[in-house]
Coordinates of C-alpha atoms in Angstrom, one line a residue:
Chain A
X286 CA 97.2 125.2 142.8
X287 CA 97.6 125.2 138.8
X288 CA 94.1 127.0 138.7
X289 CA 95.4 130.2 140.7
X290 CA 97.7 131.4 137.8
X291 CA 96.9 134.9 137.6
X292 CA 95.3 135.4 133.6
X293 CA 98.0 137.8 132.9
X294 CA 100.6 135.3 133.4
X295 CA 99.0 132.3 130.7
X296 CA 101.1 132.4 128.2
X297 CA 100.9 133.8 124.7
X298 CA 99.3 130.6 123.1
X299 CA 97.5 129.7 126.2
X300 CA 96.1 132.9 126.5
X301 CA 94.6 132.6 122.7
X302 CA 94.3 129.0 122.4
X303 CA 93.5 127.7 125.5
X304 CA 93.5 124.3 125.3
X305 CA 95.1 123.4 128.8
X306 CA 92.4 125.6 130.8
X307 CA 89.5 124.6 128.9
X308 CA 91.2 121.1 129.9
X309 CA 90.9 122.3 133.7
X310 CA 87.3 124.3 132.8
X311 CA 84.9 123.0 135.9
X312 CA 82.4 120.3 135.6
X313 CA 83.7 117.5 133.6
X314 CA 86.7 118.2 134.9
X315 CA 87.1 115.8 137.9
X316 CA 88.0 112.4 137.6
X317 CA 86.3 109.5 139.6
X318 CA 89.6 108.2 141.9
X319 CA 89.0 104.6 139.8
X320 CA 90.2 106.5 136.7
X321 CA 94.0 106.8 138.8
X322 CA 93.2 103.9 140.5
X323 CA 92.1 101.1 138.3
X324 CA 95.5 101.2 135.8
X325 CA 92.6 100.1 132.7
X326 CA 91.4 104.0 132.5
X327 CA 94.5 105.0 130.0
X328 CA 92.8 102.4 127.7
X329 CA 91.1 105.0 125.5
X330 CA 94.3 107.2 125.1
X331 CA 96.3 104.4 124.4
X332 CA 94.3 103.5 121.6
X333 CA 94.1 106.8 120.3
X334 CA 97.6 106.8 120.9
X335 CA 98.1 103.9 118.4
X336 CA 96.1 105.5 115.7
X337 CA 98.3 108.8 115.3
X338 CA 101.0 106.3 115.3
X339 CA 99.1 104.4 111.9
X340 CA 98.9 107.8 110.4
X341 CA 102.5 108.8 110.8
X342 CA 104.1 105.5 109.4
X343 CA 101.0 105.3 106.9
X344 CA 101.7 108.3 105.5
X345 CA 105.5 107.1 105.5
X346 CA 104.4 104.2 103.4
X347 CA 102.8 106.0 101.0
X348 CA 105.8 107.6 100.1
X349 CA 107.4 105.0 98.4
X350 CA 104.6 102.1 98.1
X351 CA 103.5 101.8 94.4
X352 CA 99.7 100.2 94.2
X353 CA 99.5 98.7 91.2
X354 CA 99.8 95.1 90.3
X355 CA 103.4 95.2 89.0
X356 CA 104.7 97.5 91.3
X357 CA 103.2 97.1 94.7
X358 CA 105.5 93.5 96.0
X359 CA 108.6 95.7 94.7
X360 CA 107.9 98.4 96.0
X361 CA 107.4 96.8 99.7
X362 CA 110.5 94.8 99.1
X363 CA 112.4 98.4 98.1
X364 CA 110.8 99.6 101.4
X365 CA 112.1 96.4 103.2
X366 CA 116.0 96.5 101.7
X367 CA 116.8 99.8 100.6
X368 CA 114.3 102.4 102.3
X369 CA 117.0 102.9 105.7
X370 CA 114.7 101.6 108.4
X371 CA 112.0 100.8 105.9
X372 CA 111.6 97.1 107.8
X373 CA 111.6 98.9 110.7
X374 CA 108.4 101.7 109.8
X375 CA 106.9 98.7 108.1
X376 CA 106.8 96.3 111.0
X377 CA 105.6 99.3 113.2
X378 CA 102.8 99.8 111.1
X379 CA 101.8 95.9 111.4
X380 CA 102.7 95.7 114.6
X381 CA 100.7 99.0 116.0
X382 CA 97.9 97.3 113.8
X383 CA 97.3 94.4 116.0
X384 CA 98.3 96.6 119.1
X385 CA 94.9 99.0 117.9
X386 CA 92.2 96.5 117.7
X387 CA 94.1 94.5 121.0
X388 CA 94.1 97.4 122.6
X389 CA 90.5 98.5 121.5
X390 CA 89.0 95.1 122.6
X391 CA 90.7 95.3 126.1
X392 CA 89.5 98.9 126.0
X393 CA 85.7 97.9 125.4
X394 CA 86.0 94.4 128.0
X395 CA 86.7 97.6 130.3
X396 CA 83.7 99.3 129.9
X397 CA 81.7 96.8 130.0
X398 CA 82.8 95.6 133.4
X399 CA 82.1 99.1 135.0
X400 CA 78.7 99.3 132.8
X401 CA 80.2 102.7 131.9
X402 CA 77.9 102.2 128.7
X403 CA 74.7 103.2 130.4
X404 CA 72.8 106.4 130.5
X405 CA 73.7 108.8 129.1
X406 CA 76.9 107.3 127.5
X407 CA 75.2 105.2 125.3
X408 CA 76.6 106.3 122.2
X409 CA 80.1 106.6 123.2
X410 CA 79.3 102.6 123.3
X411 CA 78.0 102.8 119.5
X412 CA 81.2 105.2 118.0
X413 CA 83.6 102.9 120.0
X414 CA 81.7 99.7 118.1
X415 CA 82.0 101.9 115.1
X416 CA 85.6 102.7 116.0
X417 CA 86.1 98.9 116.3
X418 CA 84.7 98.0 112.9
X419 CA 86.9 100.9 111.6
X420 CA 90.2 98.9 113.2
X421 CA 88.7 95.6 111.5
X422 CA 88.3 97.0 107.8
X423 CA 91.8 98.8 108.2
X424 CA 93.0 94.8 108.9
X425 CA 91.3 94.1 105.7
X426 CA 91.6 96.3 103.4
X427 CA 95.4 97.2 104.6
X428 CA 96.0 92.9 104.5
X429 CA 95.8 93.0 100.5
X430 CA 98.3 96.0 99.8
X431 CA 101.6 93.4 99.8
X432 CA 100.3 91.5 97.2
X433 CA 102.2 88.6 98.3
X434 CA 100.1 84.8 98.2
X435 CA 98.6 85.3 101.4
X436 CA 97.1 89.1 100.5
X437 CA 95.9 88.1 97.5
X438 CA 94.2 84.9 98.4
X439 CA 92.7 85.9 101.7
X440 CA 91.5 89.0 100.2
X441 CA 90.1 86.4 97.7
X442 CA 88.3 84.0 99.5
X443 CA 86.9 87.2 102.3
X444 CA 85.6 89.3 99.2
X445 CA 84.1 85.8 98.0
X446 CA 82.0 85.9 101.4
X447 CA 80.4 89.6 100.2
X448 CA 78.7 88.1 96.9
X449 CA 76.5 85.6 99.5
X450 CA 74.9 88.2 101.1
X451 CA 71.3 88.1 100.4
X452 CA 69.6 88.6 98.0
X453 CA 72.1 87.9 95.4
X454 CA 71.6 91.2 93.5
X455 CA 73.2 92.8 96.1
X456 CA 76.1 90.5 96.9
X457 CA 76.7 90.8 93.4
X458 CA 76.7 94.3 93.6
X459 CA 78.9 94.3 96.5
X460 CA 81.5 91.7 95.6
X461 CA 81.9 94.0 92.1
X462 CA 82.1 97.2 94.8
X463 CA 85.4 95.5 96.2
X464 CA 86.9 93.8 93.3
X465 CA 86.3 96.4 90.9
X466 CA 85.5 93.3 88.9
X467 CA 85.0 89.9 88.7
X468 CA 88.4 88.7 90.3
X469 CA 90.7 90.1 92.8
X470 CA 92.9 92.0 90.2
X471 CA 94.9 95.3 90.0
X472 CA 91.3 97.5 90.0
X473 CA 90.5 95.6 93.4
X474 CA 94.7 96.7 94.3
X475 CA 93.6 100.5 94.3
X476 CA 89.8 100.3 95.5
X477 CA 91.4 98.7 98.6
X478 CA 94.0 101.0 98.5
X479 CA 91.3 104.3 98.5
X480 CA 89.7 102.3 101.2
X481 CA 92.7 102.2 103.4
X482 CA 95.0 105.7 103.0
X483 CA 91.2 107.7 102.8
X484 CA 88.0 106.9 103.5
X485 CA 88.8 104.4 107.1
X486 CA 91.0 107.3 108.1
X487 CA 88.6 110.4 107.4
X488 CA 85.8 108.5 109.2
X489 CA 88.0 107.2 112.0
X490 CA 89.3 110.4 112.7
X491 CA 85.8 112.3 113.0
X492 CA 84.8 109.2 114.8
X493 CA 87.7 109.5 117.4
X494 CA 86.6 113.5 117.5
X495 CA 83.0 112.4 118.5
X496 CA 84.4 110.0 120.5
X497 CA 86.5 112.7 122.8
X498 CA 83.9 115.2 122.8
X499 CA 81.6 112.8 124.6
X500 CA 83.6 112.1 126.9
X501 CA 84.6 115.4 127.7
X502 CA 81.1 116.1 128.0
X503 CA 79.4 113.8 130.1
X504 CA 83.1 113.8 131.9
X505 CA 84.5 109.6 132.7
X506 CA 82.0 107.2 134.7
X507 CA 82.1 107.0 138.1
X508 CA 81.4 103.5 139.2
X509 CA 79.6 103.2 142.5
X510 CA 82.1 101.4 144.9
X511 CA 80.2 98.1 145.6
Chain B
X254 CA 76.8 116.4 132.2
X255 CA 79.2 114.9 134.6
X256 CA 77.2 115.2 138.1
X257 CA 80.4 115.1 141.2
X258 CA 79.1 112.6 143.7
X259 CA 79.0 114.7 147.0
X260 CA 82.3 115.6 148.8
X261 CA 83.9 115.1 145.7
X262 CA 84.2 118.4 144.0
X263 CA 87.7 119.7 144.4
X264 CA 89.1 116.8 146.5
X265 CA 89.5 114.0 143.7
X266 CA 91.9 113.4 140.7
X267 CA 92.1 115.9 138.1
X268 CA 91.8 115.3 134.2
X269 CA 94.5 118.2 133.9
X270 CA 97.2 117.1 135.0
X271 CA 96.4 113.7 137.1
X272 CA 94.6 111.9 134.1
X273 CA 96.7 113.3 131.0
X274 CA 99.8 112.5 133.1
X275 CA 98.7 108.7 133.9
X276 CA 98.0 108.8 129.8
X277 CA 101.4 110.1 128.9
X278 CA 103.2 107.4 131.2
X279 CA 101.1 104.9 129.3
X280 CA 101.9 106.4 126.1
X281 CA 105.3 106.0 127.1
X282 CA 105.5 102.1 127.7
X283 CA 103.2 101.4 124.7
X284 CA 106.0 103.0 122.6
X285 CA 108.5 100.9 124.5
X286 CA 106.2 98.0 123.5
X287 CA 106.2 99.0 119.7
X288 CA 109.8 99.6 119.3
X289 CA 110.3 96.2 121.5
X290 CA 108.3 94.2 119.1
X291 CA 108.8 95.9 115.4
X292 CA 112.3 95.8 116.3
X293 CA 112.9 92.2 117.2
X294 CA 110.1 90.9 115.5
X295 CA 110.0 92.8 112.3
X296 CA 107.5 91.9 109.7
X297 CA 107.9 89.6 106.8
X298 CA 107.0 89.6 103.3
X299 CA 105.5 85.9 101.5
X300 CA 106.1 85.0 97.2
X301 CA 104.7 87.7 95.3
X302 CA 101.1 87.1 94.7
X303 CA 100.4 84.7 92.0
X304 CA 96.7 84.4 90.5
X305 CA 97.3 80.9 89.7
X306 CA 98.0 79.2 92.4
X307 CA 96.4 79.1 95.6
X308 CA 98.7 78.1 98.5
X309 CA 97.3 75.7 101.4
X310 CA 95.7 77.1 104.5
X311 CA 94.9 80.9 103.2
X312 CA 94.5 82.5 106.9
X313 CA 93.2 85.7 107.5
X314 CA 94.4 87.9 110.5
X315 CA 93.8 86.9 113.5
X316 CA 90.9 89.0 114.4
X317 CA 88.8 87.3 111.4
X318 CA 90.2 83.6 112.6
X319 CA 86.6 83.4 115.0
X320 CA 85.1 84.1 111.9
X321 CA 86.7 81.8 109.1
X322 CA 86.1 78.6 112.1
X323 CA 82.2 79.7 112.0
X324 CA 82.3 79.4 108.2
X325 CA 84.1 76.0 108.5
X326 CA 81.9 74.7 111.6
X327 CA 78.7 75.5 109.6
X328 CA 77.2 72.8 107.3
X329 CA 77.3 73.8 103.6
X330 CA 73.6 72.5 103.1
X331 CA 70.8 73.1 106.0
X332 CA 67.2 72.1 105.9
X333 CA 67.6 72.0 101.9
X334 CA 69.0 75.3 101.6
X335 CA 72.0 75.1 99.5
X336 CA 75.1 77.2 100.0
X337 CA 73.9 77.7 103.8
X338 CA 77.4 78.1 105.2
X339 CA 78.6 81.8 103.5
X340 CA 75.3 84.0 104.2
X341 CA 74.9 81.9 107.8
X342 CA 78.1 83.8 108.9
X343 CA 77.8 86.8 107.0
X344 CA 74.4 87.3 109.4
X345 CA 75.6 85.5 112.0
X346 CA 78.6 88.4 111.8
X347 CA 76.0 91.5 111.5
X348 CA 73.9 90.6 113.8
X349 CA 76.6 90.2 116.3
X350 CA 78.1 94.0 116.0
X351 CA 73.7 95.4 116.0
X352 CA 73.9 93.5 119.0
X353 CA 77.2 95.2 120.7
X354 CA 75.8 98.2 119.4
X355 CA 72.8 98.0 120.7
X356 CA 74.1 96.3 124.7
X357 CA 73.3 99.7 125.7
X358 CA 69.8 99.4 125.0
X359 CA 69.6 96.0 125.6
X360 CA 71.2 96.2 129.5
X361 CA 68.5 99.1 130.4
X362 CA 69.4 98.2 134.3
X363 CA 69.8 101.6 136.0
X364 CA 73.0 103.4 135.6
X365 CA 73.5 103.2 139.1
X366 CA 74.5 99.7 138.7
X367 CA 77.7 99.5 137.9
X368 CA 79.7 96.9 139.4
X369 CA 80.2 93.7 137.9
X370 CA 79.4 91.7 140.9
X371 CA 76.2 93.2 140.9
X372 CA 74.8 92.7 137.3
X373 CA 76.0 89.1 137.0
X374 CA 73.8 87.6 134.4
X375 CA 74.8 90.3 131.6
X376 CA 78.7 90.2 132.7
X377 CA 78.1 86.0 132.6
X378 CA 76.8 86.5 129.2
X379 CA 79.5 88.2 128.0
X380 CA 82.5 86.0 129.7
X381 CA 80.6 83.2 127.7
X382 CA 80.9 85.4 124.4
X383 CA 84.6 86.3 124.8
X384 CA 85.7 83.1 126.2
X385 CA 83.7 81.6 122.7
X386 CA 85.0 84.4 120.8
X387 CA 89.0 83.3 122.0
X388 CA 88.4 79.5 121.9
X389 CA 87.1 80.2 117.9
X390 CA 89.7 82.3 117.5
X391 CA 92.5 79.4 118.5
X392 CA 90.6 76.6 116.8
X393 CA 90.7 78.7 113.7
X394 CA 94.4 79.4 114.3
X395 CA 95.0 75.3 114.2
X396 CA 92.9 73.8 111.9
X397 CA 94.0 72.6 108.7
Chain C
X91 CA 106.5 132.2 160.1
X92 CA 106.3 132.4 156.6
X93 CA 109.8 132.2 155.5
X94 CA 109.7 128.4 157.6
X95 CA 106.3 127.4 155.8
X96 CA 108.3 127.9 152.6
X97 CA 111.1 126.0 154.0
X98 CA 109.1 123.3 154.6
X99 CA 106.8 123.3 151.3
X100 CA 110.3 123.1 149.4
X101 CA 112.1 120.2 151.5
X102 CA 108.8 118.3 151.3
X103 CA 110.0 114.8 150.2
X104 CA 106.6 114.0 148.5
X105 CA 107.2 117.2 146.3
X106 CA 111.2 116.2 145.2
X107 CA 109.9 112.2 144.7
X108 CA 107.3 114.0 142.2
X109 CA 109.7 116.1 140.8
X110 CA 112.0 113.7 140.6
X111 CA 109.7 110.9 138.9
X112 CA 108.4 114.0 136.4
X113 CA 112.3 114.3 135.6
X114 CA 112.8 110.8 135.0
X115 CA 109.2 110.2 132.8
X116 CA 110.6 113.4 130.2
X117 CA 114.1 111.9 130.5
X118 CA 112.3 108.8 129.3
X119 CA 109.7 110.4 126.9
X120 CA 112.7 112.3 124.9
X121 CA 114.9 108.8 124.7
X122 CA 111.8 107.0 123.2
X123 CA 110.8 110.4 121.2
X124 CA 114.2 110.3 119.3
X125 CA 114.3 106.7 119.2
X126 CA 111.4 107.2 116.8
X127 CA 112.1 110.1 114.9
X128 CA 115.7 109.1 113.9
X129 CA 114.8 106.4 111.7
X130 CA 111.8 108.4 110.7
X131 CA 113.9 110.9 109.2
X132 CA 116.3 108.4 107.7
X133 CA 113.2 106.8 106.6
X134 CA 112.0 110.1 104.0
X135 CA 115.7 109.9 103.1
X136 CA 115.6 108.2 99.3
X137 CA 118.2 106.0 98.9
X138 CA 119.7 105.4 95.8
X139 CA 117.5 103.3 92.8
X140 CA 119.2 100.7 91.4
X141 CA 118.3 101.8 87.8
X142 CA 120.7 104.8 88.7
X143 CA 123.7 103.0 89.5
X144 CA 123.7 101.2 86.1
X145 CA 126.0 103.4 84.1
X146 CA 125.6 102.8 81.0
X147 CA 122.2 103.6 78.7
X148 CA 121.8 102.1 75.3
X149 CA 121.3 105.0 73.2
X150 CA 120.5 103.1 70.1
X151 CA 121.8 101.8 66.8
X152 CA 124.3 104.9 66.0
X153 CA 123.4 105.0 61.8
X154 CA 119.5 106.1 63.3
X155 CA 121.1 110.0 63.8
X156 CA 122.8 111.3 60.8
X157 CA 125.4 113.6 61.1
X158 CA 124.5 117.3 62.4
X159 CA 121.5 115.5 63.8
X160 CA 120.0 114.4 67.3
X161 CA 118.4 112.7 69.3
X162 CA 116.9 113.2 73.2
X163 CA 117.4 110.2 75.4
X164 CA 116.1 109.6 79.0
X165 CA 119.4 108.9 81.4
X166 CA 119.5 106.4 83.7
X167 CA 119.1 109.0 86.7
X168 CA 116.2 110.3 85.3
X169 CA 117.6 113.0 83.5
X170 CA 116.8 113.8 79.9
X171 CA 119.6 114.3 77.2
X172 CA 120.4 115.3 74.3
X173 CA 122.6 113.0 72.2
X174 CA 124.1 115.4 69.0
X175 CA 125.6 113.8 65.8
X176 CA 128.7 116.5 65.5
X177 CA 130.4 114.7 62.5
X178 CA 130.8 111.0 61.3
X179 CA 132.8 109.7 64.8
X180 CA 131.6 112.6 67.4
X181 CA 128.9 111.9 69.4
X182 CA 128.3 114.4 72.5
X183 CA 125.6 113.9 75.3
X184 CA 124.6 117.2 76.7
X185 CA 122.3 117.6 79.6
X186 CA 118.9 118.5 78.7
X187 CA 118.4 120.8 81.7
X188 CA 119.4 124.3 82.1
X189 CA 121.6 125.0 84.8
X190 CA 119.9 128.2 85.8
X191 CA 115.9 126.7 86.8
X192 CA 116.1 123.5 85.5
X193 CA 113.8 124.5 82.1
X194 CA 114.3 121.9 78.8
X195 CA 117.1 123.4 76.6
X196 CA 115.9 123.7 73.1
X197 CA 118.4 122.9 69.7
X198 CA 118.1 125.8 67.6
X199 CA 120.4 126.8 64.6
X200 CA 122.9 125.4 65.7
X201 CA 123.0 126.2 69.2
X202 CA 121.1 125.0 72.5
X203 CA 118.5 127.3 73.4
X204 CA 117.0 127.4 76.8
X205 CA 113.1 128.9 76.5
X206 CA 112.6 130.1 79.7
X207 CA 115.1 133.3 80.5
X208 CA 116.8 132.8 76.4
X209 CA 120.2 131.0 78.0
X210 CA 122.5 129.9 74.8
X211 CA 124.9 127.5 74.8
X212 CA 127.0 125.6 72.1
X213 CA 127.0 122.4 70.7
X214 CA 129.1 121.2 73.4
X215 CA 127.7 123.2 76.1
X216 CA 130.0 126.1 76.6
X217 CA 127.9 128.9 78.2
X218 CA 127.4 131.9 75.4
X219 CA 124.8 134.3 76.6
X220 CA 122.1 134.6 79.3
X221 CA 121.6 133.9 83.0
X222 CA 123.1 130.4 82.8
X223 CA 125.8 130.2 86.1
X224 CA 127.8 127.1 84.6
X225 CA 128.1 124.9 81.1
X226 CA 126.0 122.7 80.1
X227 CA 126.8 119.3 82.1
X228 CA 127.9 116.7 79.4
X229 CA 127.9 112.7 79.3
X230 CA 130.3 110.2 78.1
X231 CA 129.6 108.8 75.1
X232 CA 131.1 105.9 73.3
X233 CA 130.0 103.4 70.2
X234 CA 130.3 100.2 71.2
X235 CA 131.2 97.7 68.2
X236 CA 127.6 96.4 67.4
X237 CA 126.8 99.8 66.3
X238 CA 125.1 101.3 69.2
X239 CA 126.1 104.7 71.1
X240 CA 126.3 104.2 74.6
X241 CA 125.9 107.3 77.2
X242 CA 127.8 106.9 80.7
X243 CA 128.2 109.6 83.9
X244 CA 128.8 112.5 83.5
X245 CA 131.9 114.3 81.8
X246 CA 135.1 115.7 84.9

């Protein structure tokens, strides 16, 4: 009934943007009934849902977190006392987190079970792997940032790992790549930092992009009713 | 493209506004769930990092926990190799994700089997994996 | 016959459920929307450092400025000052900062001199020429007995 609106009668931005129609453009746009059925469909939205949601109270963070050595645990702890709501935008951000690589996981145990991987959604698969080890660096990279015992020694010991990778030129190379050095120090503080506010966020997003566009596509699987 | 099974075109769900609705009601309760949890369970903040002291039991999160019991459950020497344990799990961990990468390759059964029931050996294979993948997960949680 | 279909179409209970429900879900949506963005914007609010509540600045061992000298200092909110030498016991703290755009007010014979639209003020901040709307704002200032000048809040 939606699709009958005379052209005329849009909307200014509809008329010029037309998001909404090409939303109801024909061909991908049906929905197999499992997608309203089966209440795991909403997985993928969720979890981009979560991500936007990282970006707002990243960015928020940013604002007054300080990363260097001497600055970064006072600068939480000014976020966490004086910042109004500062606990409360902080614990979002771990909290939505977990929630994104939860959610992810449940997300992927999904498709699997309705092989909604196969031809020719194959690389959706390989971006949402991707997406996944985006969500697991994030964990990493953003676990440090604190610089509390726990940051800085579990960023120890994990960027330990990276100088046994074979052959030992190149886990040289790469434990140098994290650290910025030989130890976990103020240089490995703003590498991880870069890491985290930049570069898993550009790629994410272009991921997420590819991700949607995909989908939209190929339009959501329709399992066969067994 | 997306090829309507027969009957289906105009009669099912719509993405716009069926689908996008069922999202935004989700979207909805996962906020619920966000406030919920960040409100009464905010996060904490340990002793400021101190380069000279390591405390006991350095955990990582909880998605690395499978990992950190691999490291611990392999044994440091094997067959004479010394050191065995760190670059075991490093390609233990690599080739893992090539592997989810690559399931769509690997499962080349025919798209039009979809079901679980009816591709058993794959979906056993996988339970085994994610049921491994928790019980790691939990072991690493506990261990001293 | 048509004038009944409509009847019909608009007493449809499956239509006012869904309207209902769609009611209730943007109800909803706007209670969790401003749940968020409240402390959001509180959030971008910056409270107050706690440098900035300290009131008083060490200025420095007084015998460093001789008189008709002067010296800029950096105030605890972040403002810089200047700290004039006017004769053996008077010390005044004038603000740095003109009140017009917020340029760095220059001393120049014998008056402050502001190099960006050529405000003047005196030595102890009375407006004399140029675009200025107010005074120069000016600090307490007071030598405590181990010799150093110390600059508090500002002056009224």
């Amino acid at each position: 009934m939606m699709d009958d609106v005379p052209h005329e009668n849009k909307g200014f931005f509809e008329e010029r943007i037309g998001i909404i129609s090409s939303l109801k453009a024909e061909g991908a746009d049906i929905i197999p009934a499992h997608a309203t059925r089966w209440p795991t469909y909403f997985l993928g939205g969720t979890a981009l849902l979560t991500f936007v949601i990282q970006v707002i109270t990243g960015i928020l963070l940013m604002f007054y977190y300080k990363p260097t050595v001497d600055e970064a645990y006072a600068s939480i702890q000014f976020i966490m006392t004086e910042v109004e709501f500062g606990w409360f935008v902080r614990s979002v951000h771990h909290w939505c987190a977990n929630l994104f690589v939860i959610i992810m996981m449940v997300h992927m145990c999904r498709v699997f079970l309705t092989g909604s991987y196969k031809r020719p959604r194959e690389l959706h698969w390989v971006s949402g792997v991707f997406l996944l080890i985006m969500g697991l660096g994030f964990g990493f990279t953003g676990y440090l940032l604190p610089w509390d015992q726990i940051a800085y020694w579990a960023t120890t010991v994990g960027t330990e790992m990276t100088n046994s990778v074979p052959p030992p030129a190149f886990g040289e190379f790469l434990l140098h790549f994290f650290r910025g050095g030989e130890n976990v120090s103020g240089d490995t503080l703003t590498r991880f930092y870069a890491l985290h506010v930049m570069v898993l966020p550009i790629i994410t997003a272009l991921l997420v992009v590819m991700h949607l566009v995909m989908v939209r596509t190929t339009g959501i699987s329709n399992p066969v009713e067994k | 493209m997306y090829h309507p099974k027969p009957g289906e075109v105009g009669t099912g769900p719509k993405f716009w506004p069926n689908h996008i609705f069922s999202e935004l009601a989700s979207a909805v309760c996962l906020l619920g769930l966000i406030v919920f949890l960040a409100g009464f369970f905010p996060h904490g903040l340990q002793e400021p990092a101190d380069p000279f002291v390591t405390p006991e039991h350095v955990k990582p999160e909880w998605y690395f926990l499978a990992l950190y019991q691999i490291l611990k459950l392999v044994p440091r020497t094997f067959m004479g190799i010394q050191d065995f344990n760190k670059p075991a799990t490093l390609i233990f961990a690599g080739v893992f994700f090539l592997a989810l990468m690559a399931l769509p390759w690997i499962d080349r059964s025919s798209p039009k089997i979809q079901h679980p029931l009816q591709r058993l050996p794959i979906v056993s294979i996988f339970f085994i994996g994610l049921l491994m993948f928790i019980g790691l997960s939990y072991w690493g949680a506990v261990s001293k | 016959m048509d004038k009944s279909g409509r009847q019909v179409e608009l007493m449809d209970p499956k239509l006012s459920r869904k309207r209902f429900l769609d009611t209730l879900m943007g109800a909803g949506g706007l209670g969790v929307i401003s749940v968020i963005a409240y402390p959001l914007l509180k959030f971008v609010n910056p409270p107050a450092r706690s440098s900035e509540s300290s009131e008083w600045v060490d200025a420095g061992p007084a015998e460093e400025i001789q008189t008709g000298g002067f010296k800029t200092i950096m105030h605890a909110s972040g403002i810089p000052l200047v700290l004039v030498r006017r004769s053996e016991d008077e010390f005044i703290a004038l603000e740095k900062k003109c009140p017009h755009l917020g340029c760095m007010v220059e001393l120049e014979q014998g008056e402050m001199f502001c190099p960006c639209h050529g405000a003047k003020f005196t030595l102890d901040g009375t407006r004399i020429t140029g675009p200025s709307p107010r005074d120069l704002k000016r600090y307490k200032v007071e030598v405590r007995p181990d010799g150093h000048v110390f600059v508090g809040k500002e002056v009224g």
